PDB file of C-alpha atoms in Angstrom:
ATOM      1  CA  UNK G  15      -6.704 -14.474 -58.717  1.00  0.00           C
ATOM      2  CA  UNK G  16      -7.750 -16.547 -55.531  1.00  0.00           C
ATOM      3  CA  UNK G  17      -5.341 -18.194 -54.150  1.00  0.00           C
ATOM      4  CA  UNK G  18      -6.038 -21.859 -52.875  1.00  0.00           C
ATOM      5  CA  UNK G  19      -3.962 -23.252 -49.734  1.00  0.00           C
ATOM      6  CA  UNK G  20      -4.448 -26.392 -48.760  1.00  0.00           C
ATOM      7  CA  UNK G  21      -3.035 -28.376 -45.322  1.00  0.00           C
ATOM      8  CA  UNK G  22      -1.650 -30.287 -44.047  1.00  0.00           C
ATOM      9  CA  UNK G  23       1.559 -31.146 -46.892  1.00  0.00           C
ATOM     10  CA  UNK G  24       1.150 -34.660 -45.744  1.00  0.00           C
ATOM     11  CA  UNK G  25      -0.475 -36.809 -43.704  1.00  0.00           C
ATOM     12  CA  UNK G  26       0.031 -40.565 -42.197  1.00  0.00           C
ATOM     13  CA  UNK G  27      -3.271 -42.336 -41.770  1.00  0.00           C
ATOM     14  CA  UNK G  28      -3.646 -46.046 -40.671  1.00  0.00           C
ATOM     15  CA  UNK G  29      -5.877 -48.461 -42.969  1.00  0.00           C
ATOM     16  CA  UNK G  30     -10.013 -48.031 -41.795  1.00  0.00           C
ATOM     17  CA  UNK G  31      -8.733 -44.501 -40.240  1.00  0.00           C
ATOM     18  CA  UNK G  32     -10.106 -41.073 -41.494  1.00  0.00           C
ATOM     19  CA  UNK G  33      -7.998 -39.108 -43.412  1.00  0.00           C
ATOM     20  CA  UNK G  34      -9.322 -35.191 -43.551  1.00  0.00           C
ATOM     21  CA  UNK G  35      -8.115 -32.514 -45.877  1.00  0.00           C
ATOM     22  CA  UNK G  36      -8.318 -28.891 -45.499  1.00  0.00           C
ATOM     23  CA  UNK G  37      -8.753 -26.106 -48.268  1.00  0.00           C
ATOM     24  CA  UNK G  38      -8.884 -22.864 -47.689  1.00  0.00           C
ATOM     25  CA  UNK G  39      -9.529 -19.862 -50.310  1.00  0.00           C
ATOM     26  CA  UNK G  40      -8.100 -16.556 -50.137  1.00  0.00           C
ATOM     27  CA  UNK G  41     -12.094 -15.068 -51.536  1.00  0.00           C
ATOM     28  CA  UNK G  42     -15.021 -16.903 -51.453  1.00  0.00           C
ATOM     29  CA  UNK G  43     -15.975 -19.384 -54.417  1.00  0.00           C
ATOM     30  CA  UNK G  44     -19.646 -19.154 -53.729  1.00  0.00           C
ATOM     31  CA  UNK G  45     -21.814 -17.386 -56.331  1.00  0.00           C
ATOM     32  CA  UNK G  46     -24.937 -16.220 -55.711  1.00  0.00           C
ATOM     33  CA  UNK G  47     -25.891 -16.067 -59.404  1.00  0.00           C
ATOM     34  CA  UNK G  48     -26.437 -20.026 -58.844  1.00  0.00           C
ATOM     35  CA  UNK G  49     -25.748 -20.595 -55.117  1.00  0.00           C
ATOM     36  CA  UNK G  50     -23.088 -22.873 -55.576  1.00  0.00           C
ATOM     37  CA  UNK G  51     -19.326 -23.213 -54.337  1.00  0.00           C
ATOM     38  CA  UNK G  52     -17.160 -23.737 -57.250  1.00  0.00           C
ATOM     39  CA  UNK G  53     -14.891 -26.110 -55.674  1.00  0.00           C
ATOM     40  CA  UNK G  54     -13.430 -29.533 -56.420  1.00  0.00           C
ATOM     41  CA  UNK G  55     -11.445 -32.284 -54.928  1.00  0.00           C
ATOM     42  CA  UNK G  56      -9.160 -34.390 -57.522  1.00  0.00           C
ATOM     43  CA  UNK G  57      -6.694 -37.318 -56.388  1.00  0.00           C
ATOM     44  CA  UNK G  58      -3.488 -38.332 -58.347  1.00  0.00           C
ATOM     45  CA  UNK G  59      -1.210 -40.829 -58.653  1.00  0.00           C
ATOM     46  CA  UNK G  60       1.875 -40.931 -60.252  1.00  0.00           C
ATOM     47  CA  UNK G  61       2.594 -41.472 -63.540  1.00  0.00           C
ATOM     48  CA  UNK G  62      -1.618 -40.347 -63.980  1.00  0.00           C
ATOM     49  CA  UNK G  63      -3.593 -37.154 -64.795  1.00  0.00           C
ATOM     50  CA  UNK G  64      -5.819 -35.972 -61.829  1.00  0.00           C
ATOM     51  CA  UNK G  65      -8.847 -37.988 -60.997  1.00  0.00           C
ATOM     52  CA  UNK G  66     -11.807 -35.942 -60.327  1.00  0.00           C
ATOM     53  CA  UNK G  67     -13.164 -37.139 -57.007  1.00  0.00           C
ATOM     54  CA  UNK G  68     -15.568 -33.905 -56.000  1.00  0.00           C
ATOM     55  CA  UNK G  69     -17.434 -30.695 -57.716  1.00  0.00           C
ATOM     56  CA  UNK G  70     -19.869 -28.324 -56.425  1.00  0.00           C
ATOM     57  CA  UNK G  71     -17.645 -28.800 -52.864  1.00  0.00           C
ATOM     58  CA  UNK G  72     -19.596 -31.761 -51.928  1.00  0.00           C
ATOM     59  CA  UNK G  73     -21.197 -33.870 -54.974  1.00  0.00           C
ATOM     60  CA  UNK G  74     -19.307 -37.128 -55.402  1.00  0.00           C
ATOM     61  CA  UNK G  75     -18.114 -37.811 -59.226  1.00  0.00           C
ATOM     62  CA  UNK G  76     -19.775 -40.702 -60.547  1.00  0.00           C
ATOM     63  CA  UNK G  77     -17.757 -44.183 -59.849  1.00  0.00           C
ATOM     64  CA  UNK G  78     -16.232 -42.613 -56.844  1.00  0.00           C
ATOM     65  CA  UNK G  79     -16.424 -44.482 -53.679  1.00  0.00           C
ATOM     66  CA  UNK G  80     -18.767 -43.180 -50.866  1.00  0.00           C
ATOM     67  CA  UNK G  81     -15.903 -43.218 -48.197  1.00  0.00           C
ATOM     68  CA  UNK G  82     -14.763 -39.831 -50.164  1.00  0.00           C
ATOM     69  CA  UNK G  83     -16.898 -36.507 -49.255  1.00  0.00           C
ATOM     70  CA  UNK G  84     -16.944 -33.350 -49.563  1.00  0.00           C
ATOM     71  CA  UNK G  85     -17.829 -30.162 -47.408  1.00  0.00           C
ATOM     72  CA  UNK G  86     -17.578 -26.749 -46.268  1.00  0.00           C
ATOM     73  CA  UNK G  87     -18.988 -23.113 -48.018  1.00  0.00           C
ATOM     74  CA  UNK G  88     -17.403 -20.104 -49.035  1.00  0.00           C
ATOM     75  CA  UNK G  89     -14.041 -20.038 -48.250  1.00  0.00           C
ATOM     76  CA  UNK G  90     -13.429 -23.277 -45.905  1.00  0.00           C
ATOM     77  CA  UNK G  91     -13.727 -27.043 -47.653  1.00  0.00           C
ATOM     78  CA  UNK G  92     -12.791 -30.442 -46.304  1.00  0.00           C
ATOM     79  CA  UNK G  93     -12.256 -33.594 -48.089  1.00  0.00           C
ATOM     80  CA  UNK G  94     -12.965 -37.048 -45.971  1.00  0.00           C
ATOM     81  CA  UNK G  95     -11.763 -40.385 -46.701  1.00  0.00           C
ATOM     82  CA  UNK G  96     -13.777 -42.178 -43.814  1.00  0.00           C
ATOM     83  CA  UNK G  97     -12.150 -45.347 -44.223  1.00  0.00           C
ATOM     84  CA  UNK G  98      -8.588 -45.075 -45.646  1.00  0.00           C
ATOM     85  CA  UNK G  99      -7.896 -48.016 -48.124  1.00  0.00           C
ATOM     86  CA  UNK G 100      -4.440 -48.921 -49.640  1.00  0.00           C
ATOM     87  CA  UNK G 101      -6.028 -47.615 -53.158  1.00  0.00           C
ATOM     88  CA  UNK G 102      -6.448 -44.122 -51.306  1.00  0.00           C
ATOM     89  CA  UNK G 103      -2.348 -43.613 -51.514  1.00  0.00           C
ATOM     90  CA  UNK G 104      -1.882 -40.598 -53.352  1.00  0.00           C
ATOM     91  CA  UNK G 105      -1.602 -36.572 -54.067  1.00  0.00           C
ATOM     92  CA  UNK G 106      -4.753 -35.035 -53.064  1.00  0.00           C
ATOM     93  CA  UNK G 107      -5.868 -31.626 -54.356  1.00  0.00           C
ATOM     94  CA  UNK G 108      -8.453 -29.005 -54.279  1.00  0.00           C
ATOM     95  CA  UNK G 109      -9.440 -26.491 -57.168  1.00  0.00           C
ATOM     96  CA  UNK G 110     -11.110 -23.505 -57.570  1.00  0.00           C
ATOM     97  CA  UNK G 111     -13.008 -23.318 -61.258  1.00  0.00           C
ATOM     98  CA  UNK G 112     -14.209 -19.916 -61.123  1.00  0.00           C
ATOM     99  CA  UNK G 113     -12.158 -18.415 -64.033  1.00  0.00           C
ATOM    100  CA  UNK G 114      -9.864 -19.006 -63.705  1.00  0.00           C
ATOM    101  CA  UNK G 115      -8.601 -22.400 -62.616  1.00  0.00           C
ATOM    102  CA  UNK G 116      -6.245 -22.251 -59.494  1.00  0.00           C
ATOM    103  CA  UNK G 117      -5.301 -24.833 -57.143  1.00  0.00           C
ATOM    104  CA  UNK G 118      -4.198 -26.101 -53.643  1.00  0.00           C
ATOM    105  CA  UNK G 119      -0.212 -26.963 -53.574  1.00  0.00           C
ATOM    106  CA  UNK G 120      -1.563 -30.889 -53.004  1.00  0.00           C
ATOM    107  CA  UNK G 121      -1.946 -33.151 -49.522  1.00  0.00           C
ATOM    108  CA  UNK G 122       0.269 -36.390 -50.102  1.00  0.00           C
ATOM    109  CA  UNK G 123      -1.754 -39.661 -47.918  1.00  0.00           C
ATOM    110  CA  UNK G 124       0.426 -42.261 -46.941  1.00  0.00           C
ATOM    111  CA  UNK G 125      -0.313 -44.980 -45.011  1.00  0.00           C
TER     112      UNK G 125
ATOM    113  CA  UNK M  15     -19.201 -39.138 -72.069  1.00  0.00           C
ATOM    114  CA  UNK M  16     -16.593 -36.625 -72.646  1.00  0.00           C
ATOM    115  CA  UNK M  17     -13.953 -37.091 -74.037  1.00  0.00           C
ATOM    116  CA  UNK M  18     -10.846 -35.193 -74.347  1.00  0.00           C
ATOM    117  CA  UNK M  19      -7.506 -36.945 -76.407  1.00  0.00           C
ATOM    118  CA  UNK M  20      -4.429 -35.008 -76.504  1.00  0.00           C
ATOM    119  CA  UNK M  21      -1.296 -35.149 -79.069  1.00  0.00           C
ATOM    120  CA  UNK M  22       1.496 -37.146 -78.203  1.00  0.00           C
ATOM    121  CA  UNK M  23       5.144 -36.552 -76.039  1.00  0.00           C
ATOM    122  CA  UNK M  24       7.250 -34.124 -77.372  1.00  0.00           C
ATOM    123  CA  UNK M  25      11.084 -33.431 -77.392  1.00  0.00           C
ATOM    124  CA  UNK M  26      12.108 -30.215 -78.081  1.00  0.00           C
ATOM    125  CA  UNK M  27      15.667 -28.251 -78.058  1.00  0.00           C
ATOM    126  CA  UNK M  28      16.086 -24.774 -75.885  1.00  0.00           C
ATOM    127  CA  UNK M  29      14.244 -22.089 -77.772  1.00  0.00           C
ATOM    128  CA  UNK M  30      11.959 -24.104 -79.769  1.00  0.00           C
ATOM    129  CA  UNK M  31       8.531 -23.789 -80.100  1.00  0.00           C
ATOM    130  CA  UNK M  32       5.737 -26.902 -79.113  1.00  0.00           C
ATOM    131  CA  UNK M  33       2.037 -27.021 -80.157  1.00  0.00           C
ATOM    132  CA  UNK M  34       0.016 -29.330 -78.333  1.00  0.00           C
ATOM    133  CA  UNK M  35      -3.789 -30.631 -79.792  1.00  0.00           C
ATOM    134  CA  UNK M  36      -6.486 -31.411 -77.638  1.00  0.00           C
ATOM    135  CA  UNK M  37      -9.302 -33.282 -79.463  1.00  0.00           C
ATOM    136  CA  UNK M  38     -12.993 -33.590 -78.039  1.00  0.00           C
ATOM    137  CA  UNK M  39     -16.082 -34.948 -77.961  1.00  0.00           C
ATOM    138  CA  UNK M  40     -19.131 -35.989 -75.720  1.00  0.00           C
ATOM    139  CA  UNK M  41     -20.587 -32.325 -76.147  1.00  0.00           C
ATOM    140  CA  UNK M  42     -20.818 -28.990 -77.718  1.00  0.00           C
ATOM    141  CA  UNK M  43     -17.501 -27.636 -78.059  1.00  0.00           C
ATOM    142  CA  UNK M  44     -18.559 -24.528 -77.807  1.00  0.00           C
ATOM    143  CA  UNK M  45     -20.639 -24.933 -74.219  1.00  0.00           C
ATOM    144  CA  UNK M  46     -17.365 -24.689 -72.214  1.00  0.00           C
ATOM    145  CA  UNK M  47     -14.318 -22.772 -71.668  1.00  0.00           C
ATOM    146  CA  UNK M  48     -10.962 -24.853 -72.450  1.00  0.00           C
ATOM    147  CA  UNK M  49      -8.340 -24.204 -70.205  1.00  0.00           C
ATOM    148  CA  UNK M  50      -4.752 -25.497 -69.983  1.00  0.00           C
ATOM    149  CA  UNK M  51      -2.611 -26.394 -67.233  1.00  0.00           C
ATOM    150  CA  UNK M  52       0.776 -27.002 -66.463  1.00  0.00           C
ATOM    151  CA  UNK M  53       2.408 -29.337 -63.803  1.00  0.00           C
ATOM    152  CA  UNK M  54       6.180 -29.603 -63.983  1.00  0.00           C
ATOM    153  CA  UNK M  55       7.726 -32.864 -62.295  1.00  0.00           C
ATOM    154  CA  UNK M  56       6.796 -33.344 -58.594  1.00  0.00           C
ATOM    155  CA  UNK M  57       5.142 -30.195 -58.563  1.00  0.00           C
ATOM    156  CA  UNK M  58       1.148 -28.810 -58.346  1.00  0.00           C
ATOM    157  CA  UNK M  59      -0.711 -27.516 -60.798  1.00  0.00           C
ATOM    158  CA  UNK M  60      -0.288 -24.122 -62.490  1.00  0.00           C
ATOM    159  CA  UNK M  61      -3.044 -22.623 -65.071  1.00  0.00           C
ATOM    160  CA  UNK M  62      -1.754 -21.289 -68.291  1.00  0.00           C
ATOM    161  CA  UNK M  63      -4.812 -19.903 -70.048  1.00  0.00           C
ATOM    162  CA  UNK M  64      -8.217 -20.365 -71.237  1.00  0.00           C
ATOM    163  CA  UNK M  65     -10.316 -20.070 -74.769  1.00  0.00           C
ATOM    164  CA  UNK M  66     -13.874 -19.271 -74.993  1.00  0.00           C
ATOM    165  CA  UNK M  67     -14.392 -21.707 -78.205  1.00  0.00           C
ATOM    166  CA  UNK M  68     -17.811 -19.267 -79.089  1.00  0.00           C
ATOM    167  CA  UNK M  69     -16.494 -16.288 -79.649  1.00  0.00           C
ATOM    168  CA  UNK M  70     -12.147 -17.166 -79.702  1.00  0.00           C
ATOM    169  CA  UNK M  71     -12.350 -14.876 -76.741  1.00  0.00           C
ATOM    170  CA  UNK M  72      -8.564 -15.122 -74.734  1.00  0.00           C
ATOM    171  CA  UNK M  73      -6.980 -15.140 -71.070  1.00  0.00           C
ATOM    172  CA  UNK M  74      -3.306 -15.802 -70.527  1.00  0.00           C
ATOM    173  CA  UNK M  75      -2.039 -16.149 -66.946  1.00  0.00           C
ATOM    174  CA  UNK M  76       0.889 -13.267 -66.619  1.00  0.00           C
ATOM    175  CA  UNK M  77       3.398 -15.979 -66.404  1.00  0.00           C
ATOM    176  CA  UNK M  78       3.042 -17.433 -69.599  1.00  0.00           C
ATOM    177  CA  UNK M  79       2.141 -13.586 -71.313  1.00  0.00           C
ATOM    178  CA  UNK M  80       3.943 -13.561 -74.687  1.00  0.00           C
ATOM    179  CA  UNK M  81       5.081 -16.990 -75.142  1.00  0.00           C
ATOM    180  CA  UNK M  82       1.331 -18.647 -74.955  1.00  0.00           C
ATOM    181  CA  UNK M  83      -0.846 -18.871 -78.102  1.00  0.00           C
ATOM    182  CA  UNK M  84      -4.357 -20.508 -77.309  1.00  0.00           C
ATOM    183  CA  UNK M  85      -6.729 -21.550 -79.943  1.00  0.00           C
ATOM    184  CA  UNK M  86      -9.962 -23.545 -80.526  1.00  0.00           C
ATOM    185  CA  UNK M  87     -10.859 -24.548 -84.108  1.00  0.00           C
ATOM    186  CA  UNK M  88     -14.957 -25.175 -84.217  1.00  0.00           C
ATOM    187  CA  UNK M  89     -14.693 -27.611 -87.280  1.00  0.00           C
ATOM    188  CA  UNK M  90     -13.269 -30.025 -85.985  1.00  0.00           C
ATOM    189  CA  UNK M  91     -13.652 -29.639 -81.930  1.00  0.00           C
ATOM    190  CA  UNK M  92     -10.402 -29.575 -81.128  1.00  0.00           C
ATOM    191  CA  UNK M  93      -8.250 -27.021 -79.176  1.00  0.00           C
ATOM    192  CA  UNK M  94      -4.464 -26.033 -79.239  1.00  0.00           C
ATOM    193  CA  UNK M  95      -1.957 -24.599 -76.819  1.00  0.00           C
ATOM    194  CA  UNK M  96       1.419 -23.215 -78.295  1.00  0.00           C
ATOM    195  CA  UNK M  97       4.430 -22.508 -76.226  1.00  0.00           C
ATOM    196  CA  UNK M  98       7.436 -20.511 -77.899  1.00  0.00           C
ATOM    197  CA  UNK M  99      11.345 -19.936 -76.238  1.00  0.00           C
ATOM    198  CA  UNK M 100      11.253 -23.470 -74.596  1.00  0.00           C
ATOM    199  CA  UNK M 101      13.287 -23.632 -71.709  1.00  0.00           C
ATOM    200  CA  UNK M 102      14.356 -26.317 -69.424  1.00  0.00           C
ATOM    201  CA  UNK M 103      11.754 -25.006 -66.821  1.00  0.00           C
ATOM    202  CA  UNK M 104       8.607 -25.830 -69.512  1.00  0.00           C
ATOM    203  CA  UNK M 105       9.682 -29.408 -68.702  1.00  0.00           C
ATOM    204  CA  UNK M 106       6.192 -30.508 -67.888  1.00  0.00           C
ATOM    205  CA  UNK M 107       2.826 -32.471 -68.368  1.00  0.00           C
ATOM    206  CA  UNK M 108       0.337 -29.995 -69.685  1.00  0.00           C
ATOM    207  CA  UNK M 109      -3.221 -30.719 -69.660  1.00  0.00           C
ATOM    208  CA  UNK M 110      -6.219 -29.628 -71.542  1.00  0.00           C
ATOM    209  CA  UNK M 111      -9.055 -29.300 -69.295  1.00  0.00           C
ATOM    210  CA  UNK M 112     -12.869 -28.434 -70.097  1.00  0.00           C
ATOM    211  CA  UNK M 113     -15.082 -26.280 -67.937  1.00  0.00           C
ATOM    212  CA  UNK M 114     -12.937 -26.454 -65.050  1.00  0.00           C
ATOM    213  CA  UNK M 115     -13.792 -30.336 -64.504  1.00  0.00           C
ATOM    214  CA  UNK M 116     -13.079 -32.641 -67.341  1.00  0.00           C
ATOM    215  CA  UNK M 117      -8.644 -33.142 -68.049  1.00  0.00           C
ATOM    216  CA  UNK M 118      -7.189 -34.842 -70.860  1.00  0.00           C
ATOM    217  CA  UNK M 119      -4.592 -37.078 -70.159  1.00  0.00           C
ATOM    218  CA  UNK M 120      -1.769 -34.218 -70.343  1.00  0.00           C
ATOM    219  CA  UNK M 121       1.338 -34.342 -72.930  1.00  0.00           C
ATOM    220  CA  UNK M 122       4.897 -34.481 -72.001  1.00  0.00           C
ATOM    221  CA  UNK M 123       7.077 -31.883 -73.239  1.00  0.00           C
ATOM    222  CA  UNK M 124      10.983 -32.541 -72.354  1.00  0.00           C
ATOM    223  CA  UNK M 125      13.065 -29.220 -73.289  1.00  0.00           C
ATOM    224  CA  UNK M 126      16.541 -30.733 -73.140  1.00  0.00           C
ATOM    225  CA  UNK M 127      19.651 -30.085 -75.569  1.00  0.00           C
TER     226      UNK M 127
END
């Protein structure tokens, strides 16, 4: 199975600062079949089931807000929050959806 | 939209056995793989298995081997995940989640005597 890992654990960002998130897979998640990087991006907060932010690596979920994006190929991906807001709090993960599912151990963003 | 609605909390005593429902809708049931998830308190995410609803076609992760029954029933879109010899460790949220992307809004099983 590939095997996600994500960094850093945690990370302190001031409000209107960038926050960056890195996600690294042990094989790469791009397919050739369809040319795309089966990768997404989900934030949670407690007490809530994940909220799908990115898929694809870099296409933004409808509703989410444009300070989240998405990049990166093949085995490297970064998630940016360009403007940190107080909303933005949370456990942020990445996912592999190849079958089958696995996932990064999670980024916590505090303020 | 899709839609995925899962059964409610559960209780259960060490060594019992929990079935969990996850009803759709929005699509074609059988368009996606259905996969469940587990995350136990505080912790990530761990994947527990998948269903091909078209065929019935099966994948258990190696962790969950032998305790894990998946199913999908086709008449009336919904799916099912079955857990057997609870332990205090299943203590979890377990989602339901469609093609990789879509997650119900998980079910808490408590194992506790």
């Amino acid at each position: 199975d590939i095997v996600m890992t994500q960094s850093p654990d945690s990370l302190a960002v001031s409000l209107g600062e960038r926050a960056t998130i890195n996600c690294k897979s042990s094989q790469s998640v791009l397919y050739s079949s369809n040319n795309k990087n089966y990768l997404a991006w989900y934030q949670q907060k407690p007490g809530q089931p994940p909220r799908l932010l990115i898929y694809w690596a870099s296409t933004r979920e409808s509703g989410v807000p444009d300070r989240f994006s998405g990049s990166g190929s093949g085995t490297d991906f970064t998630l940016t929050i360009s403007s940190l807001q107080a909303e933005d709090v949370a456990v942020y993960y990445c996912q592999q959806y190849y079958r089958p599912l696995t996932f990064g151990g999670g980024t916590k963003v505090e303020i | 939209e899709v839609q995925l609605v899962q059964s409610g909390a559960e209780v259960k005593k060490p060594g019992a056995t929990v079935k969990i429902s996850c009803k759709v809708s929005g699509y074609s049931f059988i368009d996606y793989y259905i996969h469940w998830v587990q995350q136990a308190p505080g912790k990530g995410f761990e994947w527990m298995g998948l269903v091909d609803p078209e065929d019935g076609k099966i994948r258990y992760a190696e962790r969950f081997q032998g305790r894990v029954t998946i199913t999908a029933d086709t008449s009336t879109d919904t799916a099912y995940m079955e857990l057997s010899s609870l332990r205090s460790e299943d203590t979890a949220v377990y989602y339901c989640v469609i093609g990789g992307l879509h997650w119900g809004q998980g079910t808490l099983v408590t194992v506790s005597s």
